Short mmCIF file of C-alpha atoms in Angstrom, two decimals:
data_model
loop_
_atom_site.label_atom_id
_atom_site.label_comp_id
_atom_site.label_asym_id
_atom_site.label_seq_id
_atom_site.Cartn_x
_atom_site.Cartn_y
_atom_site.Cartn_z
CA MET W 1 -16.46 20.11 -53.63
CA GLU W 2 -16.44 23.82 -53.68
CA GLN W 3 -17.33 23.79 -57.30
CA ASN W 4 -19.66 21.21 -56.73
CA ARG W 5 -21.69 23.17 -54.25
CA GLY W 6 -21.68 26.01 -56.20
CA THR W 7 -22.14 29.66 -56.13
CA TRP W 8 -24.50 32.59 -57.12
CA SER W 9 -23.28 33.76 -60.52
CA SER W 10 -25.09 37.53 -59.92
CA ARG W 11 -27.36 39.14 -57.42
CA PHE W 12 -30.33 39.59 -59.01
CA GLY W 13 -29.96 36.10 -60.21
CA PHE W 14 -30.08 35.19 -56.61
CA LEU W 15 -32.20 37.87 -55.53
CA MET W 16 -35.13 36.41 -58.52
CA ALA W 17 -34.37 32.66 -56.80
CA ALA W 18 -35.08 33.78 -52.94
CA VAL W 19 -38.38 35.61 -53.99
CA GLY W 20 -38.73 32.44 -56.45
CA SER W 21 -38.99 30.25 -52.96
CA ALA W 22 -40.93 32.76 -50.79
CA VAL W 23 -43.83 33.77 -53.47
CA GLY W 24 -46.07 30.40 -53.74
CA LEU W 25 -49.70 28.93 -53.60
CA GLY W 26 -50.38 30.67 -50.10
CA ASN W 27 -49.84 33.90 -51.83
CA LEU W 28 -51.99 33.43 -54.18
CA TRP W 29 -54.60 30.87 -53.02
CA LYS W 30 -54.45 32.93 -49.37
CA PHE W 31 -53.73 36.00 -48.63
CA PRO W 32 -56.22 37.46 -50.58
CA TYR W 33 -59.43 35.39 -48.83
CA LEU W 34 -57.21 36.30 -45.19
CA ALA W 35 -57.22 40.04 -46.05
CA GLY W 36 -60.82 40.05 -46.94
CA GLU W 37 -62.17 38.78 -44.07
CA ASN W 38 -59.93 39.75 -41.42
CA GLY W 39 -60.77 43.46 -41.87
CA GLY W 40 -59.20 44.61 -45.17
CA GLY W 41 -56.42 47.22 -44.92
CA ALA W 42 -56.03 47.13 -41.66
CA PHE W 43 -55.24 43.13 -41.94
CA VAL W 44 -52.74 44.11 -44.87
CA LEU W 45 -51.16 47.25 -42.83
CA VAL W 46 -50.82 44.59 -39.58
CA TYR W 47 -49.13 41.92 -42.44
CA ILE W 48 -46.85 44.72 -43.67
CA VAL W 49 -45.49 45.75 -39.88
CA LEU W 50 -45.05 41.82 -38.55
CA ILE W 51 -42.98 41.33 -42.30
CA VAL W 52 -40.86 43.99 -41.21
CA LEU W 53 -40.56 42.36 -37.19
CA LEU W 54 -40.33 38.65 -37.85
CA GLY W 55 -40.00 38.33 -41.52
CA PHE W 56 -36.55 40.78 -42.04
CA THR W 57 -35.36 39.64 -38.21
CA LEU W 58 -35.62 35.92 -39.23
CA MET W 59 -34.48 35.78 -43.11
CA LEU W 60 -31.26 37.85 -42.02
CA ALA W 61 -30.52 35.36 -39.87
CA GLU W 62 -30.76 32.49 -41.65
CA MET W 63 -28.95 33.81 -44.60
CA THR W 64 -26.23 35.01 -42.10
CA ILE W 65 -26.29 31.03 -40.60
CA GLY W 66 -25.68 29.81 -44.14
CA ARG W 67 -23.12 32.08 -45.31
CA HIS W 68 -20.82 32.11 -42.43
CA ALA W 69 -20.89 28.57 -42.16
CA ASN W 70 -21.14 27.72 -46.41
CA SER W 71 -22.67 24.44 -45.99
CA ASP W 72 -26.49 23.16 -46.07
CA ALA W 73 -29.04 23.91 -43.90
CA TYR W 74 -28.29 20.82 -41.24
CA GLY W 75 -24.43 21.55 -41.40
CA SER W 76 -24.08 24.77 -41.32
CA TYR W 77 -25.74 25.03 -37.83
CA ASN W 78 -23.71 22.07 -37.07
CA LYS W 79 -20.58 23.82 -38.10
CA ILE W 80 -21.32 27.24 -36.12
CA LYS W 81 -22.37 25.00 -32.96
CA LYS W 82 -20.92 20.97 -32.80
CA GLY W 83 -25.16 18.79 -32.09
CA TRP W 84 -26.87 21.57 -32.95
CA GLY W 85 -27.30 20.44 -36.83
CA PHE W 86 -30.74 19.41 -35.69
CA ILE W 87 -32.16 22.70 -36.02
CA GLY W 88 -31.39 22.59 -39.72
CA GLY W 89 -32.31 19.07 -40.06
CA PHE W 90 -35.46 20.01 -39.05
CA GLY W 91 -35.21 22.51 -41.97
CA VAL W 92 -34.05 19.49 -44.43
CA LEU W 93 -36.91 16.92 -42.96
CA ALA W 94 -39.37 19.76 -44.27
CA GLY W 95 -38.44 20.51 -47.32
CA PHE W 96 -38.58 16.65 -47.86
CA LEU W 97 -41.56 16.86 -47.03
CA ILE W 98 -43.43 19.40 -48.33
CA LEU W 99 -42.68 19.14 -51.70
CA SER W 100 -43.38 15.13 -51.37
CA TYR W 101 -47.43 16.77 -51.68
CA TYR W 102 -46.47 20.18 -53.03
CA SER W 103 -45.61 18.44 -56.01
CA VAL W 104 -48.70 16.50 -56.52
CA VAL W 105 -51.23 20.41 -56.34
CA GLY W 106 -47.86 21.56 -58.81
CA GLY W 107 -49.38 18.12 -60.69
CA TRP W 108 -53.02 20.03 -60.39
CA VAL W 109 -51.94 23.47 -61.56
CA LEU W 110 -50.47 21.45 -64.51
CA LYS W 111 -53.33 19.83 -65.72
CA TYR W 112 -55.88 22.77 -65.40
CA ILE W 113 -53.39 24.57 -67.52
CA VAL W 114 -54.31 22.25 -69.86
CA ALA W 115 -57.79 22.11 -69.36
CA SER W 116 -58.26 25.66 -69.77
CA PHE W 117 -57.88 25.30 -73.44
CA THR W 118 -59.73 22.00 -73.80
CA GLY W 119 -62.70 22.78 -71.42
CA ILE W 120 -63.29 22.09 -67.48
CA GLY W 121 -67.70 21.79 -68.04
CA ALA W 122 -70.66 22.99 -66.17
CA ASP W 123 -69.23 21.71 -62.75
CA LYS W 124 -66.90 22.75 -62.03
CA SER W 125 -66.60 21.21 -57.90
CA GLY W 126 -67.28 17.91 -59.73
CA TYR W 127 -64.49 17.88 -62.82
CA PHE W 128 -62.22 19.06 -59.50
CA SER W 129 -63.25 16.32 -57.21
CA ASN W 130 -63.10 13.49 -60.46
CA PHE W 131 -59.77 14.42 -61.04
CA ILE W 132 -57.84 14.82 -57.85
CA SER W 133 -59.03 11.20 -56.99
CA SER W 134 -59.08 9.77 -60.10
CA PRO W 135 -55.75 7.16 -59.08
CA VAL W 136 -53.59 7.27 -62.32
CA GLU W 137 -54.02 11.43 -63.73
CA PRO W 138 -53.00 13.21 -61.19
CA ILE W 139 -50.11 10.77 -60.39
CA ILE W 140 -48.80 11.51 -64.19
CA TYR W 141 -48.82 15.13 -63.00
CA HIS W 142 -47.26 14.95 -60.35
CA LEU W 143 -44.01 13.17 -61.63
CA ILE W 144 -44.12 15.42 -64.53
CA PHE W 145 -43.70 18.20 -61.68
CA MET W 146 -41.32 16.55 -59.72
CA GLY W 147 -39.13 16.21 -63.25
CA LEU W 148 -39.25 19.33 -64.19
CA THR W 149 -37.59 20.61 -60.98
CA ALA W 150 -35.32 18.17 -60.91
CA VAL W 151 -34.05 18.85 -64.30
CA ILE W 152 -33.19 22.60 -63.40
CA VAL W 153 -31.97 21.30 -59.66
CA ILE W 154 -29.83 19.12 -61.60
CA ARG W 155 -28.39 21.58 -63.29
CA GLY W 156 -26.63 23.35 -60.34
CA ILE W 157 -27.38 26.54 -58.67
CA SER W 158 -26.04 29.48 -61.41
CA GLY W 159 -26.86 27.01 -64.57
CA GLY W 160 -30.18 25.17 -62.95
CA ILE W 161 -31.42 27.12 -60.24
CA GLU W 162 -30.54 31.00 -61.10
CA LYS W 163 -31.38 30.68 -64.81
CA ALA W 164 -34.97 29.36 -64.08
CA ALA W 165 -35.63 32.06 -61.65
CA LYS W 166 -34.47 34.94 -63.57
CA LEU W 167 -37.27 33.54 -66.06
CA LEU W 168 -40.16 32.23 -63.80
CA MET W 169 -39.89 35.65 -61.77
CA PRO W 170 -39.85 38.37 -64.37
CA ALA W 171 -42.60 36.00 -66.19
CA LEU W 172 -44.39 35.92 -62.68
CA PHE W 173 -44.52 39.25 -61.69
CA ALA W 174 -45.84 40.51 -66.08
CA LEU W 175 -48.45 37.89 -66.20
CA LEU W 176 -49.88 38.96 -62.29
CA VAL W 177 -50.07 42.55 -63.86
CA VAL W 178 -51.65 41.81 -67.03
CA THR W 179 -53.93 39.97 -64.78
CA VAL W 180 -54.74 42.49 -62.12
CA LEU W 181 -55.30 44.96 -65.16
CA ARG W 182 -58.06 43.15 -65.96
CA SER W 183 -59.64 42.30 -63.18
CA VAL W 184 -60.32 45.78 -62.32
CA THR W 185 -61.19 46.94 -65.21
CA LEU W 186 -64.29 44.24 -64.96
CA ASP W 187 -67.76 45.88 -64.14
CA GLY W 188 -68.38 45.40 -60.85
CA ALA W 189 -65.13 44.98 -59.76
CA MET W 190 -65.16 47.65 -57.54
CA GLU W 191 -66.72 45.62 -54.91
CA GLY W 192 -64.02 43.15 -54.97
CA ILE W 193 -61.14 46.79 -54.46
CA ARG W 194 -63.71 47.67 -51.14
CA TYR W 195 -63.65 44.32 -49.38
CA PHE W 196 -59.78 43.53 -49.82
CA ILE W 197 -58.66 47.02 -48.90
CA THR W 198 -60.90 48.93 -46.92
CA PRO W 199 -59.62 49.24 -43.43
CA ASP W 200 -62.01 48.07 -40.35
CA PHE W 201 -60.38 48.33 -37.59
CA SER W 202 -62.44 46.68 -35.11
CA GLU W 203 -61.76 43.26 -36.64
CA ILE W 204 -58.04 43.46 -35.47
CA THR W 205 -58.18 40.96 -32.82
CA LEU W 206 -55.51 39.01 -31.62
CA LYS W 207 -56.64 35.96 -33.48
CA VAL W 208 -56.00 38.55 -36.95
CA VAL W 209 -52.99 39.22 -35.81
CA ILE W 210 -52.32 35.46 -34.88
CA ALA W 211 -53.23 35.01 -38.76
CA ALA W 212 -51.15 37.94 -39.93
CA LEU W 213 -48.04 36.02 -38.06
CA GLY W 214 -48.66 32.98 -39.40
CA GLN W 215 -49.29 33.76 -43.03
CA VAL W 216 -45.85 35.91 -43.55
CA PHE W 217 -44.25 32.95 -41.41
CA PHE W 218 -45.52 30.83 -43.77
CA SER W 219 -45.16 32.30 -47.01
CA LEU W 220 -41.33 33.42 -46.74
CA SER W 221 -40.26 30.11 -46.55
CA LEU W 222 -38.83 30.36 -42.79
CA GLY W 223 -37.69 27.96 -40.72
CA MET W 224 -37.29 25.59 -43.67
CA GLY W 225 -33.67 25.41 -44.36
CA ILE W 226 -34.13 27.68 -47.83
CA MET W 227 -32.23 30.75 -46.83
CA VAL W 228 -29.80 28.93 -45.03
CA THR W 229 -29.09 26.83 -47.98
CA TYR W 230 -29.46 29.84 -50.34
CA GLY W 231 -27.51 32.45 -48.49
CA SER W 232 -24.67 29.44 -48.46
CA TYR W 233 -23.88 30.24 -52.17
CA LEU W 234 -23.78 33.93 -51.29
CA SER W 235 -19.95 35.75 -51.32
CA LYS W 236 -18.44 37.76 -47.98
CA ASP W 237 -19.20 41.11 -50.09
CA GLU W 238 -23.11 40.44 -50.34
CA ASP W 239 -25.01 43.19 -48.70
CA LEU W 240 -27.54 40.55 -46.54
CA GLU W 241 -29.17 43.36 -44.91
CA LYS W 242 -30.55 44.78 -48.25
CA ASP W 243 -31.77 41.96 -49.45
CA ALA W 244 -33.47 40.47 -46.13
CA PHE W 245 -35.90 43.51 -47.00
CA LEU W 246 -35.96 43.66 -50.19
CA ILE W 247 -36.92 39.70 -50.63
CA PRO W 248 -39.89 39.94 -47.86
CA SER W 249 -40.79 42.91 -49.63
CA LEU W 250 -41.30 41.84 -52.97
CA ASP W 251 -42.73 38.39 -51.59
CA SER W 252 -46.13 40.75 -50.22
CA LEU W 253 -45.91 43.05 -53.26
CA VAL W 254 -47.09 39.60 -55.10
CA ALA W 255 -49.53 38.82 -52.08
CA ILE W 256 -51.05 42.44 -52.85
CA LEU W 257 -50.86 42.18 -56.55
CA ALA W 258 -52.80 38.67 -55.96
CA GLY W 259 -55.30 40.52 -53.97
CA PHE W 260 -56.20 42.79 -56.59
CA ALA W 261 -55.92 39.82 -59.43
CA LEU W 262 -58.85 37.48 -58.18
CA LEU W 263 -60.80 39.42 -55.56
CA PRO W 264 -62.64 42.24 -57.79
CA ALA W 265 -62.95 39.48 -60.36
CA VAL W 266 -64.69 36.65 -58.11
CA PHE W 267 -67.00 39.90 -56.86
CA ALA W 268 -67.49 41.32 -60.45
CA PHE W 269 -69.06 37.90 -60.98
CA GLY W 270 -71.64 37.31 -58.23
CA PHE W 271 -69.21 34.48 -56.48
CA GLU W 272 -68.20 33.84 -52.92
CA PRO W 273 -64.60 34.63 -51.89
CA GLY W 274 -62.76 31.64 -50.30
CA GLU W 275 -59.55 30.60 -49.65
CA GLY W 276 -57.32 27.04 -51.03
CA PRO W 277 -57.59 24.69 -53.90
CA GLY W 278 -61.36 25.93 -53.67
CA LEU W 279 -60.55 29.15 -55.21
CA MET W 280 -58.32 28.10 -57.07
CA PHE W 281 -59.71 25.47 -58.72
CA ILE W 282 -63.39 25.97 -58.53
CA THR W 283 -64.01 29.04 -58.34
CA LEU W 284 -61.37 30.72 -60.52
CA PRO W 285 -62.26 28.20 -63.20
CA ALA W 286 -66.16 29.50 -63.20
CA VAL W 287 -64.79 33.36 -63.48
CA PHE W 288 -62.66 33.00 -66.17
CA GLU W 289 -65.19 31.42 -68.16
CA GLU W 290 -67.54 34.59 -67.57
CA MET W 291 -65.22 37.05 -68.39
CA PRO W 292 -64.40 37.78 -72.07
CA LEU W 293 -61.01 36.45 -73.11
CA GLY W 294 -61.98 34.10 -70.50
CA MET W 295 -59.80 30.71 -71.85
CA LEU W 296 -56.95 33.06 -72.68
CA PHE W 297 -56.79 34.28 -69.13
CA GLY W 298 -57.83 31.36 -67.41
CA ALA W 299 -54.62 29.92 -69.10
CA LEU W 300 -52.46 33.01 -68.02
CA PHE W 301 -53.46 32.83 -64.68
CA PHE W 302 -52.66 28.99 -64.04
CA LEU W 303 -49.23 29.27 -65.85
CA LEU W 304 -48.75 32.44 -63.38
CA VAL W 305 -49.34 29.72 -60.34
CA PHE W 306 -47.08 27.12 -62.07
CA PHE W 307 -44.37 29.47 -62.15
CA ALA W 308 -45.48 30.22 -58.27
CA ALA W 309 -45.09 26.77 -57.73
CA LEU W 310 -42.12 25.45 -59.29
CA SER W 311 -40.13 28.55 -58.11
CA SER W 312 -41.26 27.20 -54.83
CA SER W 313 -40.85 23.26 -55.56
CA ILE W 314 -37.06 24.48 -57.20
CA SER W 315 -35.57 25.56 -53.25
CA LEU W 316 -37.09 23.05 -51.26
CA MET W 317 -35.56 20.56 -53.43
CA GLU W 318 -32.38 22.58 -53.54
CA VAL W 319 -32.60 22.08 -49.42
CA THR W 320 -32.48 18.49 -49.77
CA VAL W 321 -30.04 18.34 -52.09
CA ALA W 322 -27.25 20.09 -50.72
CA PHE W 323 -28.00 17.84 -47.61
CA GLY W 324 -27.34 14.91 -49.74
CA ILE W 325 -23.89 16.91 -51.58
CA ASP W 326 -22.74 18.53 -48.03
CA GLN W 327 -23.34 15.48 -45.48
CA PHE W 328 -22.75 12.15 -48.20
CA LYS W 329 -20.22 14.02 -50.29
CA TRP W 330 -23.18 12.55 -53.49
CA SER W 331 -22.49 14.19 -56.63
CA ARG W 332 -25.50 16.83 -57.15
CA LYS W 333 -26.80 14.78 -60.15
CA ALA W 334 -26.77 11.43 -57.33
CA SER W 335 -28.74 13.37 -54.78
CA THR W 336 -30.94 14.84 -56.58
CA ILE W 337 -32.63 11.43 -58.53
CA PHE W 338 -32.27 9.84 -55.07
CA PHE W 339 -34.72 12.93 -52.97
CA THR W 340 -36.60 13.37 -56.13
CA THR W 341 -37.51 9.35 -56.70
CA LEU W 342 -38.07 9.46 -53.09
CA MET W 343 -40.48 12.23 -52.68
CA PHE W 344 -42.51 11.04 -56.24
CA ILE W 345 -42.87 7.53 -53.48
CA ILE W 346 -44.24 9.19 -50.67
CA GLY W 347 -46.30 11.91 -53.33
CA ILE W 348 -48.30 8.96 -54.79
CA GLY W 349 -49.41 8.14 -51.79
CA ALA W 350 -50.86 11.42 -50.32
CA SER W 351 -52.28 11.79 -53.83
CA LEU W 352 -53.87 8.87 -53.31
CA SER W 353 -55.66 9.96 -50.20
CA MET W 354 -57.94 12.18 -51.76
CA GLY W 355 -59.07 9.32 -53.74
CA ALA W 356 -58.56 5.22 -53.57
CA TRP W 357 -56.92 5.40 -50.31
CA SER W 358 -58.98 7.80 -48.49
CA ASP W 359 -59.70 5.67 -45.21
CA PHE W 360 -56.32 4.92 -44.56
CA LEU W 361 -55.88 7.53 -41.78
CA ILE W 362 -53.06 8.42 -39.48
CA PRO W 363 -54.13 9.07 -35.95
CA TRP W 364 -51.86 12.17 -34.22
CA ILE W 365 -51.33 13.64 -31.10
CA ASP W 366 -54.34 16.53 -31.29
CA GLY W 367 -56.62 13.54 -31.53
CA ASN W 368 -57.36 13.42 -34.89
CA SER W 369 -56.91 11.49 -38.05
CA TYR W 370 -55.84 12.19 -41.16
CA GLY W 371 -55.26 11.04 -44.71
CA ILE W 372 -51.55 11.28 -46.06
CA PHE W 373 -52.00 14.42 -47.59
CA ASP W 374 -53.34 16.66 -45.41
CA PHE W 375 -51.43 14.63 -42.73
CA LEU W 376 -47.95 15.92 -44.32
CA ASP W 377 -49.46 19.50 -44.29
CA VAL W 378 -50.52 19.54 -40.67
CA PHE W 379 -47.11 17.68 -39.17
CA THR W 380 -44.60 20.46 -41.85
CA SER W 381 -46.89 24.02 -41.16
CA TYR W 382 -48.04 23.75 -38.11
CA TYR W 383 -45.10 21.46 -35.97
CA LEU W 384 -41.88 21.37 -37.68
CA LEU W 385 -41.30 24.63 -39.20
CA PRO W 386 -42.27 26.40 -36.33
CA ALA W 387 -40.18 24.64 -33.73
CA GLY W 388 -36.95 25.26 -36.33
CA GLY W 389 -37.83 28.77 -36.43
CA LEU W 390 -38.41 29.02 -32.93
CA LEU W 391 -34.67 27.42 -32.15
CA GLY W 392 -33.10 29.23 -35.27
CA ALA W 393 -34.15 32.49 -33.74
CA ILE W 394 -32.69 31.19 -30.19
CA PHE W 395 -29.33 29.67 -31.61
CA ILE W 396 -28.33 32.83 -33.28
CA GLY W 397 -29.58 34.82 -29.98
CA PHE W 398 -28.14 32.94 -27.59
CA ILE W 399 -26.16 29.55 -28.78
CA TRP W 400 -23.53 31.21 -31.46
CA GLY W 401 -24.47 34.87 -30.63
CA VAL W 402 -25.44 37.75 -32.08
CA PRO W 403 -21.79 39.32 -32.17
CA ASN W 404 -20.12 36.70 -33.81
CA ALA W 405 -23.80 37.54 -36.44
CA VAL W 406 -22.92 40.68 -36.59
CA LYS W 407 -19.34 40.54 -37.40
CA GLU W 408 -20.63 38.03 -40.19
CA ILE W 409 -23.76 40.40 -41.58
CA LYS W 410 -20.98 43.52 -41.29
CA MET W 411 -18.31 41.64 -43.66
CA GLY W 412 -20.67 43.00 -46.85
CA SER W 413 -23.07 45.94 -44.84
CA ALA W 414 -23.46 49.00 -43.12
CA PHE W 415 -25.73 46.99 -40.82
CA ARG W 416 -27.45 50.62 -40.31
CA THR W 417 -30.13 48.16 -38.10
CA GLU W 418 -27.93 46.59 -35.41
CA LYS W 419 -29.83 47.43 -32.93
CA LEU W 420 -32.97 46.74 -33.40
CA TRP W 421 -32.59 43.57 -35.06
CA THR W 422 -30.73 42.77 -31.86
CA VAL W 423 -33.33 43.21 -29.59
CA LEU W 424 -36.17 41.77 -32.56
CA ILE W 425 -33.87 38.30 -32.74
CA LYS W 426 -32.87 38.11 -28.79
CA PHE W 427 -36.56 38.53 -27.36
CA VAL W 428 -39.92 39.91 -29.98
CA VAL W 429 -39.04 37.07 -32.46
CA PRO W 430 -38.97 34.06 -30.43
CA VAL W 431 -42.29 35.12 -28.68
CA LEU W 432 -43.65 36.20 -31.70
CA VAL W 433 -42.95 32.07 -33.10
CA PHE W 434 -43.60 30.99 -30.09
CA ILE W 435 -46.82 32.06 -30.47
CA ILE W 436 -47.25 30.69 -34.25
CA LEU W 437 -46.46 27.26 -32.51
CA LEU W 438 -49.08 28.22 -29.44
CA SER W 439 -51.81 28.50 -32.44
CA THR W 440 -51.17 25.96 -34.66
CA THR W 441 -51.10 23.31 -32.15
CA GLY W 442 -54.09 24.39 -30.52
CA LEU W 443 -52.91 25.21 -27.53
CA LEU W 444 -53.16 29.38 -27.79
CA ASP W 445 -57.61 28.78 -27.78
CA LYS W 446 -57.24 26.53 -24.74
CA ILE W 447 -55.25 29.57 -22.70
CA ILE W 448 -56.80 32.53 -24.39
CA GLY W 449 -59.89 30.66 -24.60
#
């Protein structure tokens, strides 16, 4: 059984895999826009403070639970305290559902790597909407993306996930630096740099802090069971405290570099900055078209985005695969094939909801009705993840108990931040995550008006 689970062969490999899980599309298409719209450098400062408070604290907690129990997300909580496995179960379910639609977006990125060479045409918006609403082509790319993820995960921890991370993450950093250097040296780039980093402290309101709080939580893959699962493959002498500082720091570095890579180029060619798929698949192809050697830089950029998406999808897949291995005693191959097939089928529905099935809507408790793609996003991001994060903090602070967690952490660390971490995990983090939960469900707006 132990051999079936696997372990990390090196600290560098673990760190690259953990950073890869945290670095995803949100770093690239959401953070730069959020920063620019919410006080620039002031937002970045608030974000960094919250990374330390929330990111470090919860990441250390999740890795500690996983390493102590040496099991999947569900099994780890259940092993420590019988009947509490449902907290990890939230993470397993979230990872399963998120990858079902995330891989559809991963397929879009693959398509745009190809399109960077073949050409997109003048109507960027029309090209994108025609592609994603097509009943066949996006599903083919979704299948390729899921297949690539499965091939890596099926090879195990050290032979698959770790090897891929050691290749993907340094390549991602290198491509990002090249893109930054090209972007900031364009004529007119300074306006975008100013938009991104000029601090405007008058913009820092409660809503801005909550936006930063949500971005920290979702960017670091907290509440998904990923860090519990990855932590379960660590040796007892691993310095968890140091890792919990390094992973959020590197994730933040990518987010900040993404701001310097995207916004100066967007402003240099007179485009409006935005967020989400519109920035990635409509605005940026138009920017690259205007840029000298734009075809090359467009292809390099979408390759970088693909690396970010693939590294995140690998970690999401591993959460569910580890669940199958530990709870059902399946082989890694059987678990990977089973969950990949289910995710692919759900992903077909998510893809078709952009076109042929766009009229099929799911009513939800917030009073809105959503297509399959949007429903999966709302249900996981706004409900499952914050609920899992909140319960996880309560679990370690009051159910398992801080002294037990501290004992586990000190097996490989001097744990110099013990007193600070104790206060944060018991009192500060539960309040912060509860605010995220209120905010994402819309209840906070009703409370504060």
